[in-house]
Short mmCIF file of C-alpha atoms and ligand atoms in Angstrom, two decimals:
data_model
loop_
_atom_site.label_atom_id
_atom_site.label_comp_id
_atom_site.label_asym_id
_atom_site.label_seq_id
_atom_site.Cartn_x
_atom_site.Cartn_y
_atom_site.Cartn_z
CA UNK A 6 0.00 0.00 0.00
CA UNK A 7 2.78 2.41 1.00
CA UNK A 8 6.31 2.00 -0.28
CA UNK A 9 9.12 4.27 0.86
CA UNK A 10 12.61 4.01 -0.62
CA UNK A 11 15.74 5.88 0.49
CA UNK A 12 13.60 8.69 1.89
CA UNK A 13 15.42 11.74 3.17
CA UNK A 14 13.46 14.81 4.22
CA UNK A 15 13.81 17.66 6.68
CA UNK A 16 13.60 21.39 7.13
CA UNK A 17 15.70 24.33 5.95
CA UNK A 18 18.19 22.15 4.08
CA UNK A 19 18.82 19.88 7.08
CA UNK A 20 17.67 16.27 6.71
CA UNK A 21 15.80 14.77 9.66
CA UNK A 22 15.19 11.42 7.98
CA UNK A 23 18.42 9.61 7.26
CA UNK A 24 17.26 7.45 4.36
CA UNK A 25 14.17 5.44 5.31
CA UNK A 26 13.17 2.21 3.51
CA UNK A 27 9.75 0.87 4.42
CA UNK A 28 6.88 -1.11 2.99
CA UNK A 29 3.44 -1.15 4.52
CA UNK A 30 1.29 -3.96 3.19
CA UNK A 31 -2.40 -3.38 2.36
CA UNK A 32 -4.56 -4.17 5.38
CA UNK A 33 -1.80 -3.83 7.98
CA UNK A 34 -2.22 -1.98 11.27
CA UNK A 35 1.04 -0.30 12.18
CA UNK A 36 2.13 1.76 15.18
CA UNK A 37 4.89 4.31 14.59
CA UNK A 38 6.72 4.90 17.86
CA UNK A 39 9.85 6.58 19.12
CA UNK A 40 11.09 9.41 21.35
CA UNK A 41 10.22 13.10 20.96
CA UNK A 42 11.87 14.64 17.92
CA UNK A 43 12.71 11.22 16.42
CA UNK A 44 11.21 12.10 13.04
CA UNK A 45 7.79 10.40 13.17
CA UNK A 46 5.81 13.45 12.02
CA UNK A 47 8.43 14.25 9.40
CA UNK A 48 8.14 10.71 8.05
CA UNK A 49 4.33 10.91 7.90
CA UNK A 50 4.43 14.36 6.24
CA UNK A 51 6.87 13.09 3.61
CA UNK A 52 4.94 9.83 3.14
CA UNK A 53 1.74 11.75 2.42
CA UNK A 54 3.27 14.25 0.02
CA UNK A 55 2.98 17.27 2.34
CA UNK A 56 6.74 17.63 2.80
CA UNK A 57 8.81 17.25 -0.38
CA UNK A 58 11.67 14.76 0.11
CA UNK A 59 15.27 15.79 -0.53
CA UNK A 60 15.97 12.26 -1.79
CA UNK A 61 14.17 8.97 -2.32
CA UNK A 62 10.61 8.21 -3.33
CA UNK A 63 7.21 7.36 -1.96
CA UNK A 64 4.56 5.38 -3.79
CA UNK A 65 0.95 4.74 -2.81
CA UNK A 66 -0.83 1.69 -4.22
CA UNK A 67 1.99 1.29 -6.74
CA UNK A 68 1.97 4.88 -8.01
CA UNK A 69 4.60 7.54 -7.36
CA UNK A 70 3.02 10.06 -5.00
CA UNK A 71 4.35 12.95 -7.08
CA UNK A 72 2.30 11.74 -10.06
CA UNK A 73 -1.01 11.65 -8.16
CA UNK A 74 -3.53 14.50 -8.22
CA UNK A 75 -4.79 15.78 -4.87
CA UNK A 76 -8.08 13.90 -5.38
CA UNK A 77 -6.38 10.63 -6.29
CA UNK A 78 -4.14 10.94 -3.25
CA UNK A 79 -7.12 11.70 -1.01
CA UNK A 80 -8.88 8.54 -2.16
CA UNK A 81 -5.82 6.51 -1.22
CA UNK A 82 -4.81 8.12 2.09
CA UNK A 83 -6.72 10.09 4.72
CA UNK A 84 -4.61 11.96 7.24
CA UNK A 85 -5.31 13.05 10.81
CA UNK A 86 -2.59 15.67 11.37
CA UNK A 87 -0.86 16.32 14.68
CA UNK A 88 -0.65 20.07 14.46
CA UNK A 89 -4.01 21.72 14.85
CA UNK A 90 -4.81 23.44 11.60
CA UNK A 91 -6.69 26.70 11.74
CA UNK A 92 -10.19 25.45 11.10
CA UNK A 93 -11.28 28.72 12.74
CA UNK A 94 -14.96 29.50 12.65
CA UNK A 95 -15.99 26.53 10.49
CA UNK A 96 -18.49 24.17 12.05
CA UNK A 97 -17.63 20.58 12.85
CA UNK A 98 -20.08 19.38 10.17
CA UNK A 99 -18.43 21.55 7.50
CA UNK A 100 -14.96 20.31 8.41
CA UNK A 101 -16.00 16.65 8.51
CA UNK A 102 -17.82 17.02 5.18
CA UNK A 103 -14.57 18.29 3.63
CA UNK A 104 -13.43 14.68 3.84
CA UNK A 105 -15.86 13.98 1.01
CA UNK A 106 -14.23 16.37 -1.48
CA UNK A 107 -12.46 13.65 -3.52
CA UNK A 108 -15.92 12.30 -4.43
CA UNK A 109 -17.47 15.63 -5.48
CA UNK A 110 -18.70 15.50 -9.07
CA UNK A 111 -17.18 17.98 -11.52
CA UNK A 112 -18.90 21.34 -10.87
CA UNK A 113 -21.29 19.56 -8.50
CA UNK A 114 -22.07 19.95 -4.81
CA UNK A 115 -22.26 17.53 -1.92
CA UNK A 116 -25.05 14.97 -2.26
CA UNK A 117 -27.13 12.85 0.09
CA UNK A 118 -24.45 10.14 0.21
CA UNK A 119 -21.94 12.74 1.42
CA UNK A 120 -24.34 13.96 4.12
CA UNK A 121 -24.88 10.37 5.27
CA UNK A 122 -21.12 9.62 5.32
CA UNK A 123 -20.50 12.87 7.24
CA UNK A 124 -23.14 11.99 9.83
CA UNK A 125 -21.93 8.40 10.17
CA UNK A 126 -18.33 9.57 10.73
CA UNK A 127 -19.37 12.15 13.36
CA UNK A 128 -21.46 9.53 15.15
CA UNK A 129 -18.65 6.98 15.06
CA UNK A 130 -16.23 9.25 16.95
CA UNK A 131 -18.90 10.77 19.18
CA UNK A 132 -19.02 14.34 17.85
CA UNK A 133 -22.48 14.24 16.21
CA UNK A 134 -23.87 16.37 19.05
CA UNK A 135 -21.23 19.00 18.23
CA UNK A 136 -22.07 19.17 14.50
CA UNK A 137 -23.08 22.86 14.61
CA UNK A 138 -20.33 23.97 16.99
CA UNK A 139 -17.39 25.95 15.61
CA UNK A 140 -14.00 24.24 15.57
CA UNK A 141 -12.43 27.07 17.61
CA UNK A 142 -14.98 26.43 20.38
CA UNK A 143 -13.99 22.79 20.98
CA UNK A 144 -11.81 21.19 23.65
CA UNK A 145 -8.52 19.62 22.52
CA UNK A 146 -10.00 16.11 22.53
CA UNK A 147 -13.15 17.20 20.69
CA UNK A 148 -11.04 18.97 18.07
CA UNK A 149 -8.95 15.84 17.53
CA UNK A 150 -12.05 13.69 17.22
CA UNK A 151 -13.54 16.09 14.65
CA UNK A 152 -10.39 15.75 12.51
CA UNK A 153 -10.59 11.96 12.93
CA UNK A 154 -14.22 12.06 11.76
CA UNK A 155 -13.12 14.00 8.66
CA UNK A 156 -10.59 11.27 7.87
CA UNK A 157 -13.21 8.55 8.40
CA UNK A 158 -15.65 10.36 6.08
CA UNK A 159 -12.91 10.40 3.45
CA UNK A 160 -13.22 6.63 3.18
CA UNK A 161 -9.69 6.23 1.83
CA UNK A 162 -7.81 2.94 1.44
CA UNK A 163 -5.36 3.94 4.16
CA UNK A 164 -5.59 6.15 7.24
CA UNK A 165 -2.53 7.87 8.67
CA UNK A 166 -2.90 9.34 12.13
CA UNK A 167 -0.35 11.53 13.87
CA UNK A 168 -0.98 11.50 17.63
CA UNK A 169 -4.74 11.42 17.11
CA UNK A 170 -5.22 10.07 20.63
CA UNK A 171 -2.92 12.50 22.48
CA UNK A 172 -5.72 14.61 24.01
CA UNK A 173 -8.12 11.72 24.61
CA UNK A 174 -8.98 10.20 27.96
CA UNK A 175 -8.57 6.44 28.49
CA UNK A 176 -12.12 5.52 27.49
CA UNK A 177 -12.01 7.70 24.35
CA UNK A 178 -8.63 6.14 23.42
CA UNK A 179 -10.14 2.65 23.64
CA UNK A 180 -13.12 3.80 21.57
CA UNK A 181 -10.93 5.39 18.89
CA UNK A 182 -8.60 2.41 18.56
CA UNK A 183 -11.53 0.00 18.65
CA UNK A 184 -12.99 1.96 15.76
CA UNK A 185 -9.68 1.92 13.87
CA UNK A 186 -9.35 -1.84 14.47
CA UNK A 187 -12.86 -2.34 13.03
CA UNK A 188 -11.94 -0.25 9.97
CA UNK A 189 -8.76 -2.27 9.66
CA UNK A 190 -10.72 -5.53 9.85
CA UNK A 191 -12.82 -4.18 6.96
CA UNK A 192 -9.66 -3.71 4.89
CA UNK A 193 -8.37 -0.19 5.62
CA UNK A 194 -4.62 0.08 6.14
CA UNK A 195 -3.84 1.99 9.34
CA UNK A 196 -0.59 3.73 10.28
CA UNK A 197 -0.66 5.60 13.58
CA UNK A 198 2.12 7.58 15.25
CA UNK A 199 1.60 7.65 19.00
CA UNK A 200 3.43 7.97 22.29
CA UNK A 201 1.17 5.59 24.17
CA UNK A 202 3.18 2.43 23.56
CA UNK A 203 0.74 0.33 25.59
CA UNK A 204 -2.15 1.41 23.41
CA UNK A 205 -0.05 0.52 20.35
CA UNK A 206 0.72 -2.93 21.77
CA UNK A 207 -2.97 -3.59 22.37
CA UNK A 208 -4.18 -2.67 18.89
CA UNK A 209 -1.36 -2.76 16.33
CA UNK A 210 0.07 -5.84 14.63
CA UNK A 211 3.37 -4.28 13.65
CA UNK A 212 5.43 -1.66 15.47
CA UNK A 213 8.05 0.55 13.89
CA UNK A 214 10.37 2.47 16.21
CA UNK A 215 12.07 5.59 14.83
CA UNK A 216 15.01 7.25 16.54
CA UNK A 217 17.27 10.00 15.19
CA UNK A 218 15.61 9.75 11.79
CA UNK A 219 16.28 6.01 11.42
CA UNK A 220 14.28 2.83 11.91
CA UNK A 221 15.60 1.31 15.13
CA UNK A 222 13.24 -1.67 15.39
CA UNK A 223 10.48 -3.01 13.19
CA UNK A 224 8.40 -6.14 13.55
CA UNK A 225 5.39 -7.90 15.03
CA UNK A 226 4.43 -6.66 18.51
CA UNK A 227 5.65 -9.83 20.27
CA UNK A 228 9.09 -9.53 18.62
CA UNK A 229 9.86 -5.86 19.27
CA UNK A 230 7.86 -4.94 22.37
CA UNK A 231 10.50 -6.20 24.78
CA UNK A 232 12.09 -4.69 27.86
CA UNK A 233 15.46 -4.66 26.12
CA UNK A 234 14.28 -2.90 22.95
CA UNK A 235 12.09 -0.36 24.75
CA UNK A 236 14.77 0.48 27.34
CA UNK A 237 17.34 0.98 24.58
CA UNK A 238 15.11 3.16 22.44
CA UNK A 239 13.73 5.37 25.22
CA UNK A 240 16.99 5.36 27.23
CA UNK A 241 15.20 4.60 30.48
CA UNK A 242 14.45 1.34 32.27
CA UNK A 243 11.19 -0.17 31.02
CA UNK A 244 9.74 -3.48 32.19
CA UNK A 245 7.34 -5.52 30.09
CA UNK A 246 4.53 -7.58 31.62
CA UNK A 247 1.63 -9.50 30.09
CA UNK A 248 -1.78 -7.83 30.14
CA UNK A 249 -3.83 -9.91 32.62
CA UNK A 250 -6.79 -10.16 30.24
CA UNK A 251 -5.37 -10.33 26.73
CA UNK A 252 -1.82 -11.53 27.44
CA UNK A 253 -0.49 -8.77 25.17
CA UNK A 254 2.72 -7.07 26.32
CA UNK A 255 2.44 -3.86 28.33
CA UNK A 256 5.21 -1.55 29.47
CA UNK A 257 5.95 -0.20 32.95
CA UNK A 258 8.44 2.63 33.36
CA UNK A 259 10.83 2.39 36.32
CA UNK A 260 11.74 5.69 38.01
CA UNK A 261 15.52 6.21 38.14
CA UNK A 262 15.34 7.38 41.77
CA UNK A 263 12.76 6.07 44.24
CA UNK A 264 9.60 7.97 43.34
CA UNK A 265 8.30 10.32 46.00
CA UNK A 266 5.05 8.42 46.20
CA UNK A 267 6.64 4.96 46.26
CA UNK A 268 6.70 4.30 50.01
CA UNK A 269 3.53 6.19 50.71
CA UNK A 270 1.53 4.45 47.98
CA UNK A 271 2.94 0.93 48.20
CA UNK A 272 0.64 -1.80 49.49
CA UNK A 273 1.18 -1.93 53.24
CA UNK A 274 2.70 1.56 53.30
CA UNK A 275 1.05 4.39 55.21
CA UNK A 276 -1.04 5.33 52.17
CA UNK A 277 -1.43 1.78 50.83
CA UNK A 278 -4.18 -0.73 51.29
CA UNK A 279 -6.01 -0.10 54.50
CA UNK A 280 -4.67 3.44 54.84
CA UNK A 281 -6.86 6.42 54.15
CA UNK A 282 -4.43 7.74 51.57
CA UNK A 283 -3.80 11.44 51.83
CA UNK A 284 -2.54 12.54 55.21
CA UNK A 285 -2.03 16.27 55.27
N1 ATP B 319 8.97 23.00 10.84
C1 ATP B 319 10.15 22.60 11.31
N2 ATP B 319 11.25 23.35 11.09
C2 ATP B 319 12.47 22.95 11.54
N3 ATP B 319 12.68 21.81 12.24
C3 ATP B 319 11.62 21.04 12.50
C4 ATP B 319 10.30 21.38 12.05
N4 ATP B 319 9.46 20.41 12.45
C5 ATP B 319 10.20 19.51 13.12
N5 ATP B 319 11.49 19.89 13.15
C6 ATP B 319 12.60 19.14 13.76
O1 ATP B 319 12.70 17.88 13.12
C7 ATP B 319 13.01 16.86 14.07
C8 ATP B 319 11.97 15.76 13.97
O2 ATP B 319 10.70 16.29 14.33
P1 ATP B 319 9.37 15.45 14.22
O3 ATP B 319 8.24 16.39 14.49
O4 ATP B 319 9.37 14.69 12.94
O5 ATP B 319 9.56 14.44 15.42
P2 ATP B 319 8.50 13.47 16.12
O6 ATP B 319 9.16 12.14 16.21
O7 ATP B 319 7.20 13.53 15.43
O8 ATP B 319 8.44 14.15 17.55
P3 ATP B 319 7.28 14.22 18.67
O9 ATP B 319 7.14 12.85 19.20
O10 ATP B 319 7.90 15.16 19.67
O11 ATP B 319 6.05 14.77 18.03
C9 ATP B 319 13.07 17.54 15.43
O12 ATP B 319 14.43 17.78 15.72
C10 ATP B 319 12.34 18.84 15.21
O13 ATP B 319 12.85 19.86 16.05
#
């Protein structure tokens, strides 16, 4: 679905990506992980044709991205960007409906099918009740969900999400990734950059770790989500345990120095089981 060869890209003449080679198969669900400033957003911007590469090439569904029109590209890939665009005074419904533009007939307007797809997308991410609200009057999480609804309405073959869950609470994260997993089961390729490595381990099949503009680890969750790999990539001690319900790996960070709350909050400690918790 997405093929990246020798990709170098960056800003102001300085390359951030040091030559990335990557293939994402149709129907895969991939988590893109790595420390702050690693190059995840840069990779996604270059992979979607927003940031011109300084070297290498990107193809979508077998076609060079540079040869695709904006409409053709939009039918192949829908993007949920990390940086809040200025959607200003536009309503949520208007922004979500913009996802339908690749299907607009020549000189025609939006039809009933577009209205239905817009409504279905807003309902799916739980922003239907905000349809008439302006984008600049939304909370961070609502704003992110509106942009996700726009990408859903776009009904593209792949969805690329850059930190689309960053402002979401735990329940909304589960909802969003459950929704993405359902889309993926229906055939949509999903690539999501995120910092929540545990969320990635629960929902993605393949994890790609980027660090300093290079791929540091890449493989099925069970192969790469290990204490050794995570500790090396994030340069801090990380333990991996099995999720008690699903058995999937989950990470626990270990504070370098005893955490202030450790004694107080430990079972048996003054604030632990049996204690009332907050004393003064
Ligand atoms: N518009 C820009 N102009 C100049 N440098 C930039 C720009 N955007 C990003 N960078 C730099 O490029 C590098 C990679 O940034 P990028 O946003 O791709 O990282 P990231 O892995 O997505 O980080 P994060 O997890 O913090 O979002 C960083 O050093 C960053 O400072």
